[in-house]
PDB file of C-alpha atoms and ligand atoms in Angstrom:
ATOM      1  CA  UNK H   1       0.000   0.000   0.000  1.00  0.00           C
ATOM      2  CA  UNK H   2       2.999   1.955   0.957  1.00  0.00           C
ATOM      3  CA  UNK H   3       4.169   1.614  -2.377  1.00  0.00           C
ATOM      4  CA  UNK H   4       1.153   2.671  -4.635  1.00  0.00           C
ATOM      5  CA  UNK H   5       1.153   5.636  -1.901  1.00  0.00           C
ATOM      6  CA  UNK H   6       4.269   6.981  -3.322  1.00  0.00           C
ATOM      7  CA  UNK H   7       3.803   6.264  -6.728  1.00  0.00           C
ATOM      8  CA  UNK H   8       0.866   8.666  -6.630  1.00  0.00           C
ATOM      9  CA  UNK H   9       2.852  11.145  -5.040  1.00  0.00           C
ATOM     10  CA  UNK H  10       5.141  10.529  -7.470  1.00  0.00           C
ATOM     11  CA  UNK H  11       2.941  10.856 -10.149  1.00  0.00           C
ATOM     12  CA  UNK H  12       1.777  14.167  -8.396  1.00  0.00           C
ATOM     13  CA  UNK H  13       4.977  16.132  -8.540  1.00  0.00           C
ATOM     14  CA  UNK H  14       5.262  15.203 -12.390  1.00  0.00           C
ATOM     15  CA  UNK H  15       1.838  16.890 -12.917  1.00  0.00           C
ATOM     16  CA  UNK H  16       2.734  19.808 -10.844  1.00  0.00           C
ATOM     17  CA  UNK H  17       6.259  20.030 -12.470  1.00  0.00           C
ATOM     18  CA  UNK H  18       4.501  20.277 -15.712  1.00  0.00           C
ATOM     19  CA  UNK H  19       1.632  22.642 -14.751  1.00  0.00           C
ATOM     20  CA  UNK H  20       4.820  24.627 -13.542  1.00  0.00           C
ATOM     21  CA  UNK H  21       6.032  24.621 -17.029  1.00  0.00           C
ATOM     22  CA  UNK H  22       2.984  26.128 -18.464  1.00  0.00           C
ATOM     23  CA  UNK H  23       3.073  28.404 -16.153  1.00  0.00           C
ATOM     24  CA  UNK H  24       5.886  30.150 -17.164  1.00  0.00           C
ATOM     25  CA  UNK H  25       4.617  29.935 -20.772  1.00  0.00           C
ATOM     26  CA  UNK H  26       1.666  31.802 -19.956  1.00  0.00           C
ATOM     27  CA  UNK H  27       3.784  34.663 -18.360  1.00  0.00           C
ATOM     28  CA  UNK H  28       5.736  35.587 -21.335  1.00  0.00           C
ATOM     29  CA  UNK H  29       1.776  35.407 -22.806  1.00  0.00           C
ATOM     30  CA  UNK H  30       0.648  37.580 -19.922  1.00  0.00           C
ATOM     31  CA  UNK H  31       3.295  40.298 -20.965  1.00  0.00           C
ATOM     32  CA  UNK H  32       1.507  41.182 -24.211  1.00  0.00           C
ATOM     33  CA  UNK H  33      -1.906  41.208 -23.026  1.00  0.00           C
ATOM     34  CA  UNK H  34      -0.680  43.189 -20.077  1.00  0.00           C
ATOM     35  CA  UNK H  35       0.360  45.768 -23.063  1.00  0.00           C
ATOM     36  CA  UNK H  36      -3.202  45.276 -24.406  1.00  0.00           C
ATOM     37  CA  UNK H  37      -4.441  46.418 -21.164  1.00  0.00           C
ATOM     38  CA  UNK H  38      -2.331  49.744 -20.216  1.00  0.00           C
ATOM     39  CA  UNK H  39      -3.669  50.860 -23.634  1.00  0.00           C
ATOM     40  CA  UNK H  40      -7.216  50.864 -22.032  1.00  0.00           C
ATOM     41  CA  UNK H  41      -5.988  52.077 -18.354  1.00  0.00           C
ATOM     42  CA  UNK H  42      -5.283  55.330 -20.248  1.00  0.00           C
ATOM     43  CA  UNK H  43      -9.148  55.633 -21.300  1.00  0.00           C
ATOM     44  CA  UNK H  44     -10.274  54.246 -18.105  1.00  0.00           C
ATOM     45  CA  UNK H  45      -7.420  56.756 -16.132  1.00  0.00           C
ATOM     46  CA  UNK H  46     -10.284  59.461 -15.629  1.00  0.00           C
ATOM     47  CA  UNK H  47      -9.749  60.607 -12.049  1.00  0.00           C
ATOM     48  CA  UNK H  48     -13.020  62.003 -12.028  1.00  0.00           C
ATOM     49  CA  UNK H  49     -14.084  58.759 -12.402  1.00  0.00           C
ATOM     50  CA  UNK H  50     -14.641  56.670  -9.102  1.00  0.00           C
ATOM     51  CA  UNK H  51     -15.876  53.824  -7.587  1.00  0.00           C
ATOM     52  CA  UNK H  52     -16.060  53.383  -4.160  1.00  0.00           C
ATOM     53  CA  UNK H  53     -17.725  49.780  -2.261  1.00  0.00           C
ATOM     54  CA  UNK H  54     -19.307  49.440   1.092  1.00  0.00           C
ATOM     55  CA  UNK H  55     -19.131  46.051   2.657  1.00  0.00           C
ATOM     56  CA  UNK H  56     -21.601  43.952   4.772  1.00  0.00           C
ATOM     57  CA  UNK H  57     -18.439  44.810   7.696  1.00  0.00           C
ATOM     58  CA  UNK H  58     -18.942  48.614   7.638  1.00  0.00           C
ATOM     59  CA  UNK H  59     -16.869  49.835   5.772  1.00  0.00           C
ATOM     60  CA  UNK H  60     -15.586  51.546   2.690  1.00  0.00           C
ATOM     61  CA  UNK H  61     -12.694  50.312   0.654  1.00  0.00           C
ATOM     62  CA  UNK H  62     -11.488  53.636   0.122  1.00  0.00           C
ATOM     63  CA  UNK H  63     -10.694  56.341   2.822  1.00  0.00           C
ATOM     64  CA  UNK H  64      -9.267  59.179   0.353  1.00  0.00           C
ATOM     65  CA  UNK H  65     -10.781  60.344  -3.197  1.00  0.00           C
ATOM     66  CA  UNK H  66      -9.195  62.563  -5.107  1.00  0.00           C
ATOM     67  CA  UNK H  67     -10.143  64.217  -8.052  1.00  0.00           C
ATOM     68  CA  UNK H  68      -9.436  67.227 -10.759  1.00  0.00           C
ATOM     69  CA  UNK H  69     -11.062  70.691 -10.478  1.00  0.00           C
ATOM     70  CA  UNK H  70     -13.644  72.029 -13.364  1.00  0.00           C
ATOM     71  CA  UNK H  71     -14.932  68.850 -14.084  1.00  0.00           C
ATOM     72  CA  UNK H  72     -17.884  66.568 -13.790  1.00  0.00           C
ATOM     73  CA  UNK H  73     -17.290  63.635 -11.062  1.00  0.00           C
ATOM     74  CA  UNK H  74     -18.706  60.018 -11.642  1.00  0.00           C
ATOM     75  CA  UNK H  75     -19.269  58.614  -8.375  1.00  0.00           C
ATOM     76  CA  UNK H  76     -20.663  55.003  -8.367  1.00  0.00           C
ATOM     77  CA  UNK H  77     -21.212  53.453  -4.809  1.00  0.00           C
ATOM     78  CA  UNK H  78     -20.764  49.574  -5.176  1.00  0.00           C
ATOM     79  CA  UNK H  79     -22.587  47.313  -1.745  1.00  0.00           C
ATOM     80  CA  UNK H  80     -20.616  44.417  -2.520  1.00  0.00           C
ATOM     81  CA  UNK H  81     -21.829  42.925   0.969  1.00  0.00           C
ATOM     82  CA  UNK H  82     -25.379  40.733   1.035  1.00  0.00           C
ATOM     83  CA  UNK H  83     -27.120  42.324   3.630  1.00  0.00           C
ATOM     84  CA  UNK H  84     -30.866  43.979   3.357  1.00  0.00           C
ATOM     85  CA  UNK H  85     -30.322  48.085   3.322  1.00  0.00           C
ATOM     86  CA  UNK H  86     -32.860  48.060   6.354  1.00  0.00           C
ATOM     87  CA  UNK H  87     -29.820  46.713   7.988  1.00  0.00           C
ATOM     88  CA  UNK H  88     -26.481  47.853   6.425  1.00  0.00           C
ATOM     89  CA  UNK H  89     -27.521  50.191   3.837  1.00  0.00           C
ATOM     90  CA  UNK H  90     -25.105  52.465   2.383  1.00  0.00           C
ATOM     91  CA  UNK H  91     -24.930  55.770   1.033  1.00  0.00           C
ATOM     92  CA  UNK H  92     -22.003  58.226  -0.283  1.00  0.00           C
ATOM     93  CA  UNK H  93     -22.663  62.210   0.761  1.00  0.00           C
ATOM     94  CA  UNK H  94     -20.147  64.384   0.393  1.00  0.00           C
ATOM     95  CA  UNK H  95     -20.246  67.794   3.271  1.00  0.00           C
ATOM     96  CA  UNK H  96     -19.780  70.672   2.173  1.00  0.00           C
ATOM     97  CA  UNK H  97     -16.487  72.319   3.867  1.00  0.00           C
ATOM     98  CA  UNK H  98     -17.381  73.292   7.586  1.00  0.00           C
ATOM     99  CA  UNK H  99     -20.010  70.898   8.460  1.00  0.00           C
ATOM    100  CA  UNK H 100     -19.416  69.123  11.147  1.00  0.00           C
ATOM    101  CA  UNK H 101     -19.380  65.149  10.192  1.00  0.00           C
ATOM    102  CA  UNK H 102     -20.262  63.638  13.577  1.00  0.00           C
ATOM    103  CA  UNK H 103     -23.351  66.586  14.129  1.00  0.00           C
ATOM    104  CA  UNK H 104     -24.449  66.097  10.285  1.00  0.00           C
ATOM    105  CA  UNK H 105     -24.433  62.001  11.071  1.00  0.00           C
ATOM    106  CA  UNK H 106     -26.698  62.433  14.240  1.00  0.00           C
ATOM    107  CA  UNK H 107     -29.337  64.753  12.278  1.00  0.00           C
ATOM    108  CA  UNK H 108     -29.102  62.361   9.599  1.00  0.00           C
ATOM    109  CA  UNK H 109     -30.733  59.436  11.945  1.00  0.00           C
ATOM    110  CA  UNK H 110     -34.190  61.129  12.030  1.00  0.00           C
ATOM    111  CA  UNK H 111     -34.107  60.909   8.521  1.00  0.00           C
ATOM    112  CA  UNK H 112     -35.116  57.446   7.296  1.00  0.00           C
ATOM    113  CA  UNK H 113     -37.770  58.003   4.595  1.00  0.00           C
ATOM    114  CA  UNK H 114     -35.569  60.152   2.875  1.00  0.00           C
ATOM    115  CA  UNK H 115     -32.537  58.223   2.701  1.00  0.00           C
ATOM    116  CA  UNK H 116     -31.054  59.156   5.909  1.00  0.00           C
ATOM    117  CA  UNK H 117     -30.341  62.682   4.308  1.00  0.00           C
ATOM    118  CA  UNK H 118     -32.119  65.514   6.496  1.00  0.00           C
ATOM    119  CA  UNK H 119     -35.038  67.190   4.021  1.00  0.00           C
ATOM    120  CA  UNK H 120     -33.968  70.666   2.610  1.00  0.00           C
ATOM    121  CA  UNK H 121     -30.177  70.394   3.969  1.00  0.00           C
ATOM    122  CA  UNK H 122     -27.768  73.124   2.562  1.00  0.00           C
ATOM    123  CA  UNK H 123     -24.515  71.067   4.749  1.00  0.00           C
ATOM    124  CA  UNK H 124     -24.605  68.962   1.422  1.00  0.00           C
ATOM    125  CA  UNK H 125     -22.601  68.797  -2.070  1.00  0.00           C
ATOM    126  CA  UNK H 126     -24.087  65.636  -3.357  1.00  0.00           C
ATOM    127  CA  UNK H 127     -24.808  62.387  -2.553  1.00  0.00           C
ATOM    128  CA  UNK H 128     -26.192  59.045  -3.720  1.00  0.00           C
ATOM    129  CA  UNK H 129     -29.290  57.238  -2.799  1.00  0.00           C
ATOM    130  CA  UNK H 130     -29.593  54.218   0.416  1.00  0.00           C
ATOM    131  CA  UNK H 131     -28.625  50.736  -0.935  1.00  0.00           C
ATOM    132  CA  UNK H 132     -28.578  46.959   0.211  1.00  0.00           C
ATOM    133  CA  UNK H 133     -25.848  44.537  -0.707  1.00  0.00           C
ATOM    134  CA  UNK H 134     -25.723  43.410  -4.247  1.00  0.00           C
ATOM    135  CA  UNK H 135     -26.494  47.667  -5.768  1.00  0.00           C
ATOM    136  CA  UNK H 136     -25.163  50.001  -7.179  1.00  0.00           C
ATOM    137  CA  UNK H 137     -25.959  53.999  -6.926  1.00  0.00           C
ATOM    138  CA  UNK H 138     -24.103  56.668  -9.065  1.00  0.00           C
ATOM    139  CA  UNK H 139     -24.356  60.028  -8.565  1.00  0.00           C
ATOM    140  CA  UNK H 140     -22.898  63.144 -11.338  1.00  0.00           C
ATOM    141  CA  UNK H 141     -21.747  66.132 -10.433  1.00  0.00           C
ATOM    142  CA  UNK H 142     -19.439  69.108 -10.642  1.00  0.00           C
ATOM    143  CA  UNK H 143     -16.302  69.143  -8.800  1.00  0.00           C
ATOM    144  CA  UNK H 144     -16.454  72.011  -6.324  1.00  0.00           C
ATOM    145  CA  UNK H 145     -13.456  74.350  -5.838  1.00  0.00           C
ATOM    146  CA  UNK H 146     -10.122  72.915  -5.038  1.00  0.00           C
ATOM    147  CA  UNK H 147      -9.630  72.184  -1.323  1.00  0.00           C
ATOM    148  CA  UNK H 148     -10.299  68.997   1.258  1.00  0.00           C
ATOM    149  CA  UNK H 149     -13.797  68.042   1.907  1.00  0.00           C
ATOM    150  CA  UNK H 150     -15.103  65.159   4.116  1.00  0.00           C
ATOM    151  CA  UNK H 151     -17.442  62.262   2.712  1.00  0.00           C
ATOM    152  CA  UNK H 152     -19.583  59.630   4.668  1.00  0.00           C
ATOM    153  CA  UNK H 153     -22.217  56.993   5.178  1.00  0.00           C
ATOM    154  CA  UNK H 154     -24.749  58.825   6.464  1.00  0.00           C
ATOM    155  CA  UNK H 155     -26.792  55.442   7.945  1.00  0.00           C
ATOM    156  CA  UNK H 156     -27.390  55.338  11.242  1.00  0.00           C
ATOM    157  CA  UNK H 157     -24.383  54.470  13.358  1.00  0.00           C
ATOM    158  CA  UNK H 158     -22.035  54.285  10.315  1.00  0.00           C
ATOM    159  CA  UNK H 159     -19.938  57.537  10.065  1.00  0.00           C
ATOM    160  CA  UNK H 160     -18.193  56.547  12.711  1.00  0.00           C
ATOM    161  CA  UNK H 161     -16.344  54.121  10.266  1.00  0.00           C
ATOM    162  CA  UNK H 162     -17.482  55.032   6.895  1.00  0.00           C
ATOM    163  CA  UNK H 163     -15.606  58.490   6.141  1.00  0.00           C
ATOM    164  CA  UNK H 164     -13.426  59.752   4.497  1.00  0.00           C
ATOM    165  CA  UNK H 165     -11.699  63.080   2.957  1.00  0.00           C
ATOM    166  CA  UNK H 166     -12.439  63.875  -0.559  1.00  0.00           C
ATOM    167  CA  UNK H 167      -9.567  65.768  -2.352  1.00  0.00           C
ATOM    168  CA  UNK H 168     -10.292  68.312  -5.263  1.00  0.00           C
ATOM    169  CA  UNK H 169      -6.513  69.350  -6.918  1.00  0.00           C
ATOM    170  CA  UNK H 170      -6.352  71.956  -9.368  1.00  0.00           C
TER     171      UNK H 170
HETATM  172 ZN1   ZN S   1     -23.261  52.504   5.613  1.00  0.00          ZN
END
């Protein structure tokens, strides 16, 4: 039994030597299609562009935007988590500079029906619509004057964790 133990193992390490081989093959492969690809990073390299996820943990995957003055920003919010957005929904809003994040997030709670975003406020730039794991929400608009602005989940309980400082360079 011993014997037929080791001849698979045997047999193993061949098949692993060989995937090995291809391996390498496909790297020198890899290095032209990786060419293919920078061509369409440039296209894609729009900074104005972003995309920003919010997990089923809390959290968003990025903690610092930045993006060019005198343009239109893209902003698509991506739940990538599972839960229901009764219980971990997620929004993007972007302060305008001043407001306090903290005293914004606390007003915010009161505000359920209307996407945790207080009716009529003036403390805000933009921001996306409440979603539940598995959406997407994209919000346009202009850039506003260079300078450092603060962003956030406005849910209840998560700007503790979800914020972060949105960059506008010249
Ligand atoms: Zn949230």
């Amino acid at each position: 039994m011993k014997f037929i133990k080791y001849l698979f193992l045997g047999l193993f390490s061949v098949v692993l030597m060989n995937c090995g081989g291809n391996d390498k093959k496909k790297e020198k492969e890899g290095f032209t299609y990786e060419k293919k690809t920078d061509d369409t990073k440039e296209v894609e390299a729009n900074p104005n562009d972003v995309v920003i996820t919010g997990d089923d943990m809390m959290r968003f995957n990025k903690s610092e935007i930045k993006v060019k003055a005198g343009k239109k920003v893209k902003l698509t919010l991506r739940h990538i988590g599972k839960l229901d957005k009764q219980v971990m929904g997620h929004n993007w809003v972007l302060l305008k500079p001043g407001v306090d994040l903290m005293g914004f997030s606390a007003k915010a709670v009161t505000f359920k029906d209307n996407d945790y975003i207080p009716d009529g406020t003036e403390d805000v730039i933009a921001h996306t619509k409440l979603i539940g794991g598995g959406e997407t929400a994209v919000v346009e608009f202009d850039a506003p004057a260079p300078g450092t602005y603060e962003f956030l989940c406005s849910f209840p309980g998560h700007a503790a964790m979800m914020r972060g400082t949105f960059v506008v360079e010249e």
